[in-house]
PDB file of N, CA and C in Angstrom:
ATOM      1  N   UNK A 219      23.525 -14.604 -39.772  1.00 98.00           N
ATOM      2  CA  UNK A 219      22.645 -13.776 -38.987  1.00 98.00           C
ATOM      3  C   UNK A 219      22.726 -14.221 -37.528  1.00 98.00           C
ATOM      4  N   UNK A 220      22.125 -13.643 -36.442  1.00 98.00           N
ATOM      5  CA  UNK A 220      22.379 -13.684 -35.342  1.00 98.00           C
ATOM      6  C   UNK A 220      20.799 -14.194 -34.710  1.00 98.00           C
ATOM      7  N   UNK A 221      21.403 -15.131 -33.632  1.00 98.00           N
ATOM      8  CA  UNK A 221      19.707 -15.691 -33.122  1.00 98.00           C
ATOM      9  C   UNK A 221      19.930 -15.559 -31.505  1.00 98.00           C
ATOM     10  N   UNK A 222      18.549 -15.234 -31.218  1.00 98.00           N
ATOM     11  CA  UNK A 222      18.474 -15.416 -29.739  1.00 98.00           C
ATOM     12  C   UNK A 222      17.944 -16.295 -29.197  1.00 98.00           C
ATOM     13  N   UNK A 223      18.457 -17.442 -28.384  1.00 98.00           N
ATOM     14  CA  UNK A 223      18.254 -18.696 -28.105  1.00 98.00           C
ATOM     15  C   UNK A 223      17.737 -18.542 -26.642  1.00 98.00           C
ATOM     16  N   UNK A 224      16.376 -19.364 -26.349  1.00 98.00           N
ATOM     17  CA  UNK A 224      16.301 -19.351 -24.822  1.00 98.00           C
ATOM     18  C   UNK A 224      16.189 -20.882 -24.537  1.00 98.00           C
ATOM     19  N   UNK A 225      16.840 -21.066 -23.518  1.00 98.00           N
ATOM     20  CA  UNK A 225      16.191 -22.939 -22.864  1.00 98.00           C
ATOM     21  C   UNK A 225      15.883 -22.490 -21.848  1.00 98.00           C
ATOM     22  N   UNK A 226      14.248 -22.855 -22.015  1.00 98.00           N
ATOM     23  CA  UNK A 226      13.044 -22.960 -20.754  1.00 98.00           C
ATOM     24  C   UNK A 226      13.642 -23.792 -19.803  1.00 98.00           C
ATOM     25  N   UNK A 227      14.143 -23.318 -18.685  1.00 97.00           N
ATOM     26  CA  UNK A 227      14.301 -24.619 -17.528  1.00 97.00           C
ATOM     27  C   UNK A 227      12.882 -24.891 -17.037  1.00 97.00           C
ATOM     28  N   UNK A 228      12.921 -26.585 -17.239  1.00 97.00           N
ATOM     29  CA  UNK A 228      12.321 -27.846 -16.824  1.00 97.00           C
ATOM     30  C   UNK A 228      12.291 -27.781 -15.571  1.00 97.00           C
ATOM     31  N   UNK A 229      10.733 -28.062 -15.256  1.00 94.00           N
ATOM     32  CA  UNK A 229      10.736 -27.924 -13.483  1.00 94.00           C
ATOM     33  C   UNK A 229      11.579 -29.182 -12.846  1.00 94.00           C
ATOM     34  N   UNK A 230      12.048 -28.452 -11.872  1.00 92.00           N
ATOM     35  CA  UNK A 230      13.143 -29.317 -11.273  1.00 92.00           C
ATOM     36  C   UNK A 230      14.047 -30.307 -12.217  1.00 92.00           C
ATOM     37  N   UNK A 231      14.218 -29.120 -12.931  1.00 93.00           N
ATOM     38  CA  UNK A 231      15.182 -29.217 -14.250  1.00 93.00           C
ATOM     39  C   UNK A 231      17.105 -28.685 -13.161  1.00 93.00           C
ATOM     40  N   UNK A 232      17.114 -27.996 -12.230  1.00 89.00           N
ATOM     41  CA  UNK A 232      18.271 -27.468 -12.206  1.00 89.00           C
ATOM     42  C   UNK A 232      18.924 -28.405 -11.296  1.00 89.00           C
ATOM     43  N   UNK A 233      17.971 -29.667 -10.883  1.00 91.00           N
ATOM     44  CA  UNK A 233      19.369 -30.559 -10.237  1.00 91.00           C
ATOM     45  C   UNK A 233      19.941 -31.166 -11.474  1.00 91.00           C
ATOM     46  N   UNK A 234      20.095 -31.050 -12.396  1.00 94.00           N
ATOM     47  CA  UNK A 234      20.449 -31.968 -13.376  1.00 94.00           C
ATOM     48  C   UNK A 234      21.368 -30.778 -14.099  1.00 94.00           C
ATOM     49  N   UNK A 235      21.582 -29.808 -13.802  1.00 93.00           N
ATOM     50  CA  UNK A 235      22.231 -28.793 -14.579  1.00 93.00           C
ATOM     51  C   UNK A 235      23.742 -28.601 -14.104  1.00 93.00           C
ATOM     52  N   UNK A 236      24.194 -29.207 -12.808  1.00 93.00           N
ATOM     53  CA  UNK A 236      25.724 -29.023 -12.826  1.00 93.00           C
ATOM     54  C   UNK A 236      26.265 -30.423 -13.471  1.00 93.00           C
ATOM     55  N   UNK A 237      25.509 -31.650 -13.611  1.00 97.00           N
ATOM     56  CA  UNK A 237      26.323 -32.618 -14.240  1.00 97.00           C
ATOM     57  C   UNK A 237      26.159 -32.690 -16.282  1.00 97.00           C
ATOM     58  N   UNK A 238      25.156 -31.662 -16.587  1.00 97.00           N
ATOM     59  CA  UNK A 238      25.497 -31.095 -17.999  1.00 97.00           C
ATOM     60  C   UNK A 238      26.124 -30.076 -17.808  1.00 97.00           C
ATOM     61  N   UNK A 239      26.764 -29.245 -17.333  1.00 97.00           N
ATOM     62  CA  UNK A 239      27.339 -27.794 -17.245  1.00 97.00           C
ATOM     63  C   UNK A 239      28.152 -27.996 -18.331  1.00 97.00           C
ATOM     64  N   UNK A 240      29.380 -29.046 -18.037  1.00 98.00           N
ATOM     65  CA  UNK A 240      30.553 -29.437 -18.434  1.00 98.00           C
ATOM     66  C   UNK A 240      30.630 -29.283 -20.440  1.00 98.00           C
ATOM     67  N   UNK A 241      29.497 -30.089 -20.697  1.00 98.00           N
ATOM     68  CA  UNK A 241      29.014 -30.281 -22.530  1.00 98.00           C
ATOM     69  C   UNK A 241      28.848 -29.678 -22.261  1.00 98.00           C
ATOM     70  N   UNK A 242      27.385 -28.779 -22.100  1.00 98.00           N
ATOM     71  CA  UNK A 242      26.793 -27.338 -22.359  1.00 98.00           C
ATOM     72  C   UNK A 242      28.074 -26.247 -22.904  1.00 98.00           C
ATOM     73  N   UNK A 243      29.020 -26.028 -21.641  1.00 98.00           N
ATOM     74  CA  UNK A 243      29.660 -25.233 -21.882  1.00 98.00           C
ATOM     75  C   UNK A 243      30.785 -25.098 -23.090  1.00 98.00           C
ATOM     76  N   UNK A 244      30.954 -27.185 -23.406  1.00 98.00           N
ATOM     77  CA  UNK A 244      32.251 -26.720 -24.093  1.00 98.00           C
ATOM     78  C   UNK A 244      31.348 -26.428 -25.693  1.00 98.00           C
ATOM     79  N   UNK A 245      30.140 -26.590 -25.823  1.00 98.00           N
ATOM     80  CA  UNK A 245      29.244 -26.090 -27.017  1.00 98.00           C
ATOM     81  C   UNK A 245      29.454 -24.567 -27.207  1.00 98.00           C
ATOM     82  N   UNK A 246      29.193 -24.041 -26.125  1.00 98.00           N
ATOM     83  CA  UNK A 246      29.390 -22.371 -26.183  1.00 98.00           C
ATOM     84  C   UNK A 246      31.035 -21.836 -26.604  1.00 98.00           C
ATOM     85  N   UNK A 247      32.164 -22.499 -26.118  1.00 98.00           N
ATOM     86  CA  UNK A 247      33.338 -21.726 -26.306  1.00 98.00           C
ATOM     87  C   UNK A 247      33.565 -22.571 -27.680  1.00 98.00           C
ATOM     88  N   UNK A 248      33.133 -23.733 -28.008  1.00 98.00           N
ATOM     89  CA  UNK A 248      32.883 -23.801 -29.944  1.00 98.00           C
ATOM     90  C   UNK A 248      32.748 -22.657 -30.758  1.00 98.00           C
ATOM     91  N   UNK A 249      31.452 -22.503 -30.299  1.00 98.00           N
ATOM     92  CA  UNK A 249      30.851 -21.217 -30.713  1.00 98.00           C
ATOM     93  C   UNK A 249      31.827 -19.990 -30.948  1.00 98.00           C
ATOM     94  N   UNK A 250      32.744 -19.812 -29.026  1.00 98.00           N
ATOM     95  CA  UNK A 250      33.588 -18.705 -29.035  1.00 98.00           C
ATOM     96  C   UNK A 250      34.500 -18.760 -29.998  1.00 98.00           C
ATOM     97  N   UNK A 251      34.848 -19.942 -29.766  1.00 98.00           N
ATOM     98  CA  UNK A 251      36.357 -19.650 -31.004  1.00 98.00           C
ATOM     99  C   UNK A 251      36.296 -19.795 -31.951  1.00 98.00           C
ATOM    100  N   UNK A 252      34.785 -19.962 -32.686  1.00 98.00           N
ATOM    101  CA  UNK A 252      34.691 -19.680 -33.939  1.00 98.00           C
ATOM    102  C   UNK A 252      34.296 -18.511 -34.571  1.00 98.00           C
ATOM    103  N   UNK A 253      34.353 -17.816 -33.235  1.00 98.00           N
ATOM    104  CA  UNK A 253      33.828 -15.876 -33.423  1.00 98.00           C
ATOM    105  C   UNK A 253      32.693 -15.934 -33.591  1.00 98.00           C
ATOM    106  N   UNK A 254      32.011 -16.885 -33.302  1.00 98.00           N
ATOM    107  CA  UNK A 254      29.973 -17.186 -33.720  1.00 98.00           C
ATOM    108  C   UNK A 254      29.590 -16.341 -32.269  1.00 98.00           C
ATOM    109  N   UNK A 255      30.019 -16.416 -31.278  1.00 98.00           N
ATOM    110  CA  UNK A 255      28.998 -15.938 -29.905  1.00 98.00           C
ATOM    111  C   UNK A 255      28.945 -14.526 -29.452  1.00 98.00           C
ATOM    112  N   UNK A 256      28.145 -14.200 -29.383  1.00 98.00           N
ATOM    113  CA  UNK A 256      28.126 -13.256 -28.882  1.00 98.00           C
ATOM    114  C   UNK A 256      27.877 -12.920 -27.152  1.00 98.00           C
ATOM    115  N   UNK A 257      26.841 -13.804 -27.110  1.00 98.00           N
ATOM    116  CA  UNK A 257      26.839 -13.626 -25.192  1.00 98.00           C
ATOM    117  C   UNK A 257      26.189 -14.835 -24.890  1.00 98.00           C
ATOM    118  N   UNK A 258      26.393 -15.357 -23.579  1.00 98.00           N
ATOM    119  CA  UNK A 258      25.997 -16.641 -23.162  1.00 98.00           C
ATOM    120  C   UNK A 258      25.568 -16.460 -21.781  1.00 98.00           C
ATOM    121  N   UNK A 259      24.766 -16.843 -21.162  1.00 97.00           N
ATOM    122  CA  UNK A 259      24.406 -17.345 -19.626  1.00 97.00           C
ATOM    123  C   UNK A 259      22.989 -17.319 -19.020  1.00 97.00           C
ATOM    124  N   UNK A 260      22.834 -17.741 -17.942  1.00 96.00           N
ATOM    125  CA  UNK A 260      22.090 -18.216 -17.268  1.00 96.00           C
ATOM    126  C   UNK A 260      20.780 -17.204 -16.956  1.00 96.00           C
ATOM    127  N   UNK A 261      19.917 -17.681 -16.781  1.00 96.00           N
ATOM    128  CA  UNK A 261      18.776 -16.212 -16.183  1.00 96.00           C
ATOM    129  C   UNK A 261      18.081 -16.493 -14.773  1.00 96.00           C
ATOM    130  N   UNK A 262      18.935 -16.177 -13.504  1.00 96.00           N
ATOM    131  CA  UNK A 262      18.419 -16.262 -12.388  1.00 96.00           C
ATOM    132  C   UNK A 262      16.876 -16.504 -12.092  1.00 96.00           C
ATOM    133  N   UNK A 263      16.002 -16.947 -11.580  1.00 95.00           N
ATOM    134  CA  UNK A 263      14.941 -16.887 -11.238  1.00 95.00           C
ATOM    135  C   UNK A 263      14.766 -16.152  -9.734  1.00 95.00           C
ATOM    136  N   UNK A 264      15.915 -15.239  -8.876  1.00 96.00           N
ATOM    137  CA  UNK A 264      15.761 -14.058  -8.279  1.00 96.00           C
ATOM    138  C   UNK A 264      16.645 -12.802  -9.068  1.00 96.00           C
ATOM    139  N   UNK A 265      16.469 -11.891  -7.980  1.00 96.00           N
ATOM    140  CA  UNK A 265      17.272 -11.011  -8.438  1.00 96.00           C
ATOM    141  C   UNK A 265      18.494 -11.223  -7.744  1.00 96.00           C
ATOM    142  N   UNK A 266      19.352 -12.106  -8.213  1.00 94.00           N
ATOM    143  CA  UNK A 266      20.732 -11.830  -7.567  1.00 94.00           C
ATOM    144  C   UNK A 266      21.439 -12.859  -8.363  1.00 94.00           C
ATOM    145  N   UNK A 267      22.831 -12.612  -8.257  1.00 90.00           N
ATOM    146  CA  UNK A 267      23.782 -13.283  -9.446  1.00 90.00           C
ATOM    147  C   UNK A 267      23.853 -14.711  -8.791  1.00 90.00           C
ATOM    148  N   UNK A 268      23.616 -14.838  -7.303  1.00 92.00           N
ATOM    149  CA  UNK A 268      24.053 -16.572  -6.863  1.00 92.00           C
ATOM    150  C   UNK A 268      22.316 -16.543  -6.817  1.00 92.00           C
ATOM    151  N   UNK A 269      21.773 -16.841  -7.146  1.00 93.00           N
ATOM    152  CA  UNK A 269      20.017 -17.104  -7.004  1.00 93.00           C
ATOM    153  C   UNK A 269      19.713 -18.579  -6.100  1.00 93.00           C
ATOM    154  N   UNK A 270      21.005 -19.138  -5.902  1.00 91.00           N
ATOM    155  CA  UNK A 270      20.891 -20.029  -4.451  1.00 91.00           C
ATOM    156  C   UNK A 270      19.542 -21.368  -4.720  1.00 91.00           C
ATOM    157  N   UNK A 271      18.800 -21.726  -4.115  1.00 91.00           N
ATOM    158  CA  UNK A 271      18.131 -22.658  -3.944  1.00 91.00           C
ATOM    159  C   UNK A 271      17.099 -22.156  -5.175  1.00 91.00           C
ATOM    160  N   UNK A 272      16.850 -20.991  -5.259  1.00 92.00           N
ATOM    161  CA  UNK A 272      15.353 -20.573  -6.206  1.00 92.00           C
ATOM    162  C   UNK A 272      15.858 -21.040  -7.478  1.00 92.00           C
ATOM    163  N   UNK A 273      17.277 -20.905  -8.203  1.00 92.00           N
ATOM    164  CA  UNK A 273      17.211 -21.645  -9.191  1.00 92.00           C
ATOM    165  C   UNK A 273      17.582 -20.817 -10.282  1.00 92.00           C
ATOM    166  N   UNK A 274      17.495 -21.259 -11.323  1.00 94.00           N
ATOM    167  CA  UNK A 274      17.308 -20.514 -12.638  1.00 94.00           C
ATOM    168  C   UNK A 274      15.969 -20.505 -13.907  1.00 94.00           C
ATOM    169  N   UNK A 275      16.032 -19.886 -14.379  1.00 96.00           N
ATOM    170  CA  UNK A 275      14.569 -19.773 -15.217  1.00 96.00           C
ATOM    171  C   UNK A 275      14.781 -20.182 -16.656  1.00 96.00           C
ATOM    172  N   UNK A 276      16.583 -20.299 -17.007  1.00 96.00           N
ATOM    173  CA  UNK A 276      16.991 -20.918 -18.090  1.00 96.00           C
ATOM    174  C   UNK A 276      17.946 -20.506 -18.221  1.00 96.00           C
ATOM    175  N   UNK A 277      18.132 -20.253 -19.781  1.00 97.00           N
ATOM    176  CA  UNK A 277      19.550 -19.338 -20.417  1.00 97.00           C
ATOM    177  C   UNK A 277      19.191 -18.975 -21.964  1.00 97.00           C
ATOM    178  N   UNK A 278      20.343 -17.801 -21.765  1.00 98.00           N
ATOM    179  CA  UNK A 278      20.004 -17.085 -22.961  1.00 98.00           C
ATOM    180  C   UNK A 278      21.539 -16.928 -23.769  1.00 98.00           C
ATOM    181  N   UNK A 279      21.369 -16.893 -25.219  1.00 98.00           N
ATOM    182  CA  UNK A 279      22.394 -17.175 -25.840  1.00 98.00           C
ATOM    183  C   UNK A 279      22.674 -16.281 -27.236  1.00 98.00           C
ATOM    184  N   UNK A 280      22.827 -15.772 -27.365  1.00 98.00           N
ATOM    185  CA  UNK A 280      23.171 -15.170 -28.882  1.00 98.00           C
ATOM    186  C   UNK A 280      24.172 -15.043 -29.659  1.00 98.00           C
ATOM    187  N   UNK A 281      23.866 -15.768 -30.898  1.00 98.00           N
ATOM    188  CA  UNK A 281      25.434 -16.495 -31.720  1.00 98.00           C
ATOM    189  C   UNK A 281      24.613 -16.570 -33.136  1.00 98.00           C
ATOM    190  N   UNK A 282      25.895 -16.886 -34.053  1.00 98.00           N
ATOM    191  CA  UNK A 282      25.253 -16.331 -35.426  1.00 98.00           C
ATOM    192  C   UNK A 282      25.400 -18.060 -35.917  1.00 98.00           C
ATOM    193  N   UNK A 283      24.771 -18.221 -36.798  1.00 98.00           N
ATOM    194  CA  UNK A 283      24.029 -19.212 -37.535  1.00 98.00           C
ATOM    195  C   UNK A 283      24.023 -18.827 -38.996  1.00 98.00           C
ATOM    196  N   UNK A 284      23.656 -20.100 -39.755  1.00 98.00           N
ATOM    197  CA  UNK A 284      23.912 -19.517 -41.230  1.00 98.00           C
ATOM    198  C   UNK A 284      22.606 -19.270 -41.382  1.00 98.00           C
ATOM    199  N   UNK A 285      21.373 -19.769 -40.639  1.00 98.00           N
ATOM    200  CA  UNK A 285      19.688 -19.486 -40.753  1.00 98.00           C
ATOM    201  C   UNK A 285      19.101 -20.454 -39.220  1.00 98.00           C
ATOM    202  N   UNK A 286      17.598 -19.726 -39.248  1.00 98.00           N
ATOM    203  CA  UNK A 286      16.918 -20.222 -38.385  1.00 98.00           C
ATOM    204  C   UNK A 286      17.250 -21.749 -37.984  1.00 98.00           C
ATOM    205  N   UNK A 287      16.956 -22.603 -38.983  1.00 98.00           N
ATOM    206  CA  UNK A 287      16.754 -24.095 -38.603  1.00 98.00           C
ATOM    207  C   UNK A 287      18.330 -24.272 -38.051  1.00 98.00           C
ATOM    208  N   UNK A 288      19.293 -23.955 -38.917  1.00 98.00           N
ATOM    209  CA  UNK A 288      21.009 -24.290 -38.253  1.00 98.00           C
ATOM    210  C   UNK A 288      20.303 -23.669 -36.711  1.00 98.00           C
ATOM    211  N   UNK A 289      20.041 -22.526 -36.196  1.00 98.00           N
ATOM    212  CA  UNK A 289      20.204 -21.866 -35.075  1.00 98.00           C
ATOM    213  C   UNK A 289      19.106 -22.910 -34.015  1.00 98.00           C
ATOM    214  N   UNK A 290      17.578 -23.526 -34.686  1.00 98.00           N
ATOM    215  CA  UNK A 290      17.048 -24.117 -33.679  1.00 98.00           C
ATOM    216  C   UNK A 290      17.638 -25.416 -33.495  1.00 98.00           C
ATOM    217  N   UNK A 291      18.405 -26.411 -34.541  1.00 98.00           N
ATOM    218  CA  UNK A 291      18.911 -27.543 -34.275  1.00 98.00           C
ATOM    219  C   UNK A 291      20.344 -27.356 -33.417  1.00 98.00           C
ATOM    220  N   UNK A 292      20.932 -26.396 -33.724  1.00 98.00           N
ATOM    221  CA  UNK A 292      22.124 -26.450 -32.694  1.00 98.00           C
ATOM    222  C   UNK A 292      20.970 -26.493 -30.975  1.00 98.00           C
ATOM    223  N   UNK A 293      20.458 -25.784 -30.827  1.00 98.00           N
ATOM    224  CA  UNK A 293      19.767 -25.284 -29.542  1.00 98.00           C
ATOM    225  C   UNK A 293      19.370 -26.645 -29.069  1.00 98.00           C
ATOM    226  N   UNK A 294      18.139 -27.205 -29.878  1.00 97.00           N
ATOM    227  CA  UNK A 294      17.839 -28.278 -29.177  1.00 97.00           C
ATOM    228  C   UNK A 294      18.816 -29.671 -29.129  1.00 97.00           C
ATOM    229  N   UNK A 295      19.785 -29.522 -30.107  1.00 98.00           N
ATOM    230  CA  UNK A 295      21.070 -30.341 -29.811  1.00 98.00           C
ATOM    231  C   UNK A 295      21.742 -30.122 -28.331  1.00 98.00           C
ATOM    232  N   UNK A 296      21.316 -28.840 -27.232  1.00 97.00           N
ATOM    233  CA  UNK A 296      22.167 -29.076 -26.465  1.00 97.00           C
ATOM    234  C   UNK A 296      22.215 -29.898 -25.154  1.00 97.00           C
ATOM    235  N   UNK A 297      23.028 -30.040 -24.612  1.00 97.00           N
ATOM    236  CA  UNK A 297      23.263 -31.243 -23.519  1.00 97.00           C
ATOM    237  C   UNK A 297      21.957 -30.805 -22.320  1.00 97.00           C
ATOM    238  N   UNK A 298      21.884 -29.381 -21.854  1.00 97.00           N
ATOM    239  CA  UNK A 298      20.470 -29.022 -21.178  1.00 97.00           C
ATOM    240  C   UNK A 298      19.586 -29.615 -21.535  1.00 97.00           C
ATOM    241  N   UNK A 299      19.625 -29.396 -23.260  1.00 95.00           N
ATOM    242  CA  UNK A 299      18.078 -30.036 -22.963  1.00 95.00           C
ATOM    243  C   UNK A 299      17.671 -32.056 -23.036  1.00 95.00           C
ATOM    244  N   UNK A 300      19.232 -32.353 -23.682  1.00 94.00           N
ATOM    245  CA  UNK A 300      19.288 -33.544 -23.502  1.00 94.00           C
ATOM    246  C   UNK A 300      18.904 -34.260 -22.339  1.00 94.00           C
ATOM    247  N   UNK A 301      19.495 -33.594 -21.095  1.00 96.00           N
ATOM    248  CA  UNK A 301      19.722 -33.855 -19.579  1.00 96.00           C
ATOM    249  C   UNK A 301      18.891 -33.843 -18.802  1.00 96.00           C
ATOM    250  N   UNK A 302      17.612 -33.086 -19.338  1.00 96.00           N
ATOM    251  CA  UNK A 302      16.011 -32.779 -18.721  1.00 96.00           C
ATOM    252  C   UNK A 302      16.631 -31.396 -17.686  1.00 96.00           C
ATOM    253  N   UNK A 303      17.146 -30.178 -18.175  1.00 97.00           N
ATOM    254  CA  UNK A 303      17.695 -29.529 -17.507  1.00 97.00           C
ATOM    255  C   UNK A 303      16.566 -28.505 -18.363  1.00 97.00           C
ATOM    256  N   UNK A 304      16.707 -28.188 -19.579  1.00 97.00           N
ATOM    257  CA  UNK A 304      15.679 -27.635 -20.040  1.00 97.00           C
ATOM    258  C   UNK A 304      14.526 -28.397 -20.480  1.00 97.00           C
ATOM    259  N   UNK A 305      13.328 -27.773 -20.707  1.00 96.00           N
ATOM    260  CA  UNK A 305      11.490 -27.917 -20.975  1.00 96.00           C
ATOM    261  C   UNK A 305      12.045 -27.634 -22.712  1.00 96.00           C
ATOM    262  N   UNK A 306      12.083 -27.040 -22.688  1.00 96.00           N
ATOM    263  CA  UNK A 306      11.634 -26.156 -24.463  1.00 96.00           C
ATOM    264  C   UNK A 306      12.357 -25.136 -24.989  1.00 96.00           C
ATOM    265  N   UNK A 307      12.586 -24.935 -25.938  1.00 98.00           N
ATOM    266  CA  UNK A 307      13.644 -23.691 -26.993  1.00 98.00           C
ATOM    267  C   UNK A 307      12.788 -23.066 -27.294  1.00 98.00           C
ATOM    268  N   UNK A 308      13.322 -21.651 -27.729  1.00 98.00           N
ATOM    269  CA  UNK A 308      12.576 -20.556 -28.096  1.00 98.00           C
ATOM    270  C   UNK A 308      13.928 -20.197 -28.711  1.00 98.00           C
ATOM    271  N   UNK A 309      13.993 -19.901 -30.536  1.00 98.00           N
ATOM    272  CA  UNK A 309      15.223 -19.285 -31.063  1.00 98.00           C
ATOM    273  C   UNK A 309      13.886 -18.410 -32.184  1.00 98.00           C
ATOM    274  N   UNK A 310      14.860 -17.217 -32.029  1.00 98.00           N
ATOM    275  CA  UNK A 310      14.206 -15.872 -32.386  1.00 98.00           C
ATOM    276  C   UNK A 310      15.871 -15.170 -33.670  1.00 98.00           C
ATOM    277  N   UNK A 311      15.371 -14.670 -34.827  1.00 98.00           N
ATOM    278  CA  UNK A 311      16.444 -13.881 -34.996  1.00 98.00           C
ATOM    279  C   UNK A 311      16.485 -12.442 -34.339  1.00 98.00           C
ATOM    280  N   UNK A 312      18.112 -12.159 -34.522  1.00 98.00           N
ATOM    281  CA  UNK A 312      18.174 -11.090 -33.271  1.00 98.00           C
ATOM    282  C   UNK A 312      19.161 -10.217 -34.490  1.00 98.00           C
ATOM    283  N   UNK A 313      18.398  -8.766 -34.017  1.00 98.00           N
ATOM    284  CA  UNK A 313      19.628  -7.805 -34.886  1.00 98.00           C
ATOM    285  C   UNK A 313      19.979  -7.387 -33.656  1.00 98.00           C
ATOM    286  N   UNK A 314      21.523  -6.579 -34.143  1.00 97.00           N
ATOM    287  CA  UNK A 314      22.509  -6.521 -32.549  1.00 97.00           C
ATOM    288  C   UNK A 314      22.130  -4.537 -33.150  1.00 97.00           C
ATOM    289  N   UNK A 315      21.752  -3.955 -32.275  1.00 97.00           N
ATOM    290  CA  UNK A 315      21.847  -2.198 -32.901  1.00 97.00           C
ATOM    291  C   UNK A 315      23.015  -1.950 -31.948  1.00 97.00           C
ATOM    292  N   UNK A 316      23.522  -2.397 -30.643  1.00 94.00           N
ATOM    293  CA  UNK A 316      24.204  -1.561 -29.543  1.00 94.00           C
ATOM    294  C   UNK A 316      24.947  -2.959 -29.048  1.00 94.00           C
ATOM    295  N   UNK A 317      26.460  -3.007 -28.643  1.00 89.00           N
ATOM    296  CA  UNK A 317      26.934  -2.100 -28.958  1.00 89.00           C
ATOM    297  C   UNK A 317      27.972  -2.137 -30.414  1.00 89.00           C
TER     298      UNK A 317
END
């Protein structure tokens, strides 16, 4: 089944987010090449794709899991939140209707 993963960024959580980028990311293309992901990235805290000094508000992730607990232990397994980059997880199951 498919889950939707959020990591709450930790206040003044995002100086600490380009020296986890590196893990974080190679967790996600795991994911990719195991055909588990569906979409991955960041959630500006403006409206604009470089959101610059304001930051980010977290990230959002959706990838399939064999159940909830696999989907919240991968999440809080990740290097964000290891790093104090994220506060807290929020994993939700997600049905995909589109596209």
């Amino acid at each position: 089944m498919l889950y939707l993963i959020l990591l709450h960024e930790a206040p003044g959580g995002s100086v600490h987010r380009a020296a986890a980028r590196p893990e974080h990311l190679a967790r996600l293309e795991a994911l990719r090449d195991a055909g588990r992901l569906v979409l991955a990235g960041p959630l500006p805290a403006v409206d604009d794709a470089d959101p610059g000094p304001a930051g980010f508000l977290g990230s959002a992730i959706v990838a399939e899991f064999t159940d909830l607990d696999a989907a919240r232990e991968w999440a809080e397994a990740d290097p964000y939140r290891a790093n104090g980059v994220t506060a807290d997880v929020s994993v939700f199951p997600f049905r995909q209707v589109l596209p």
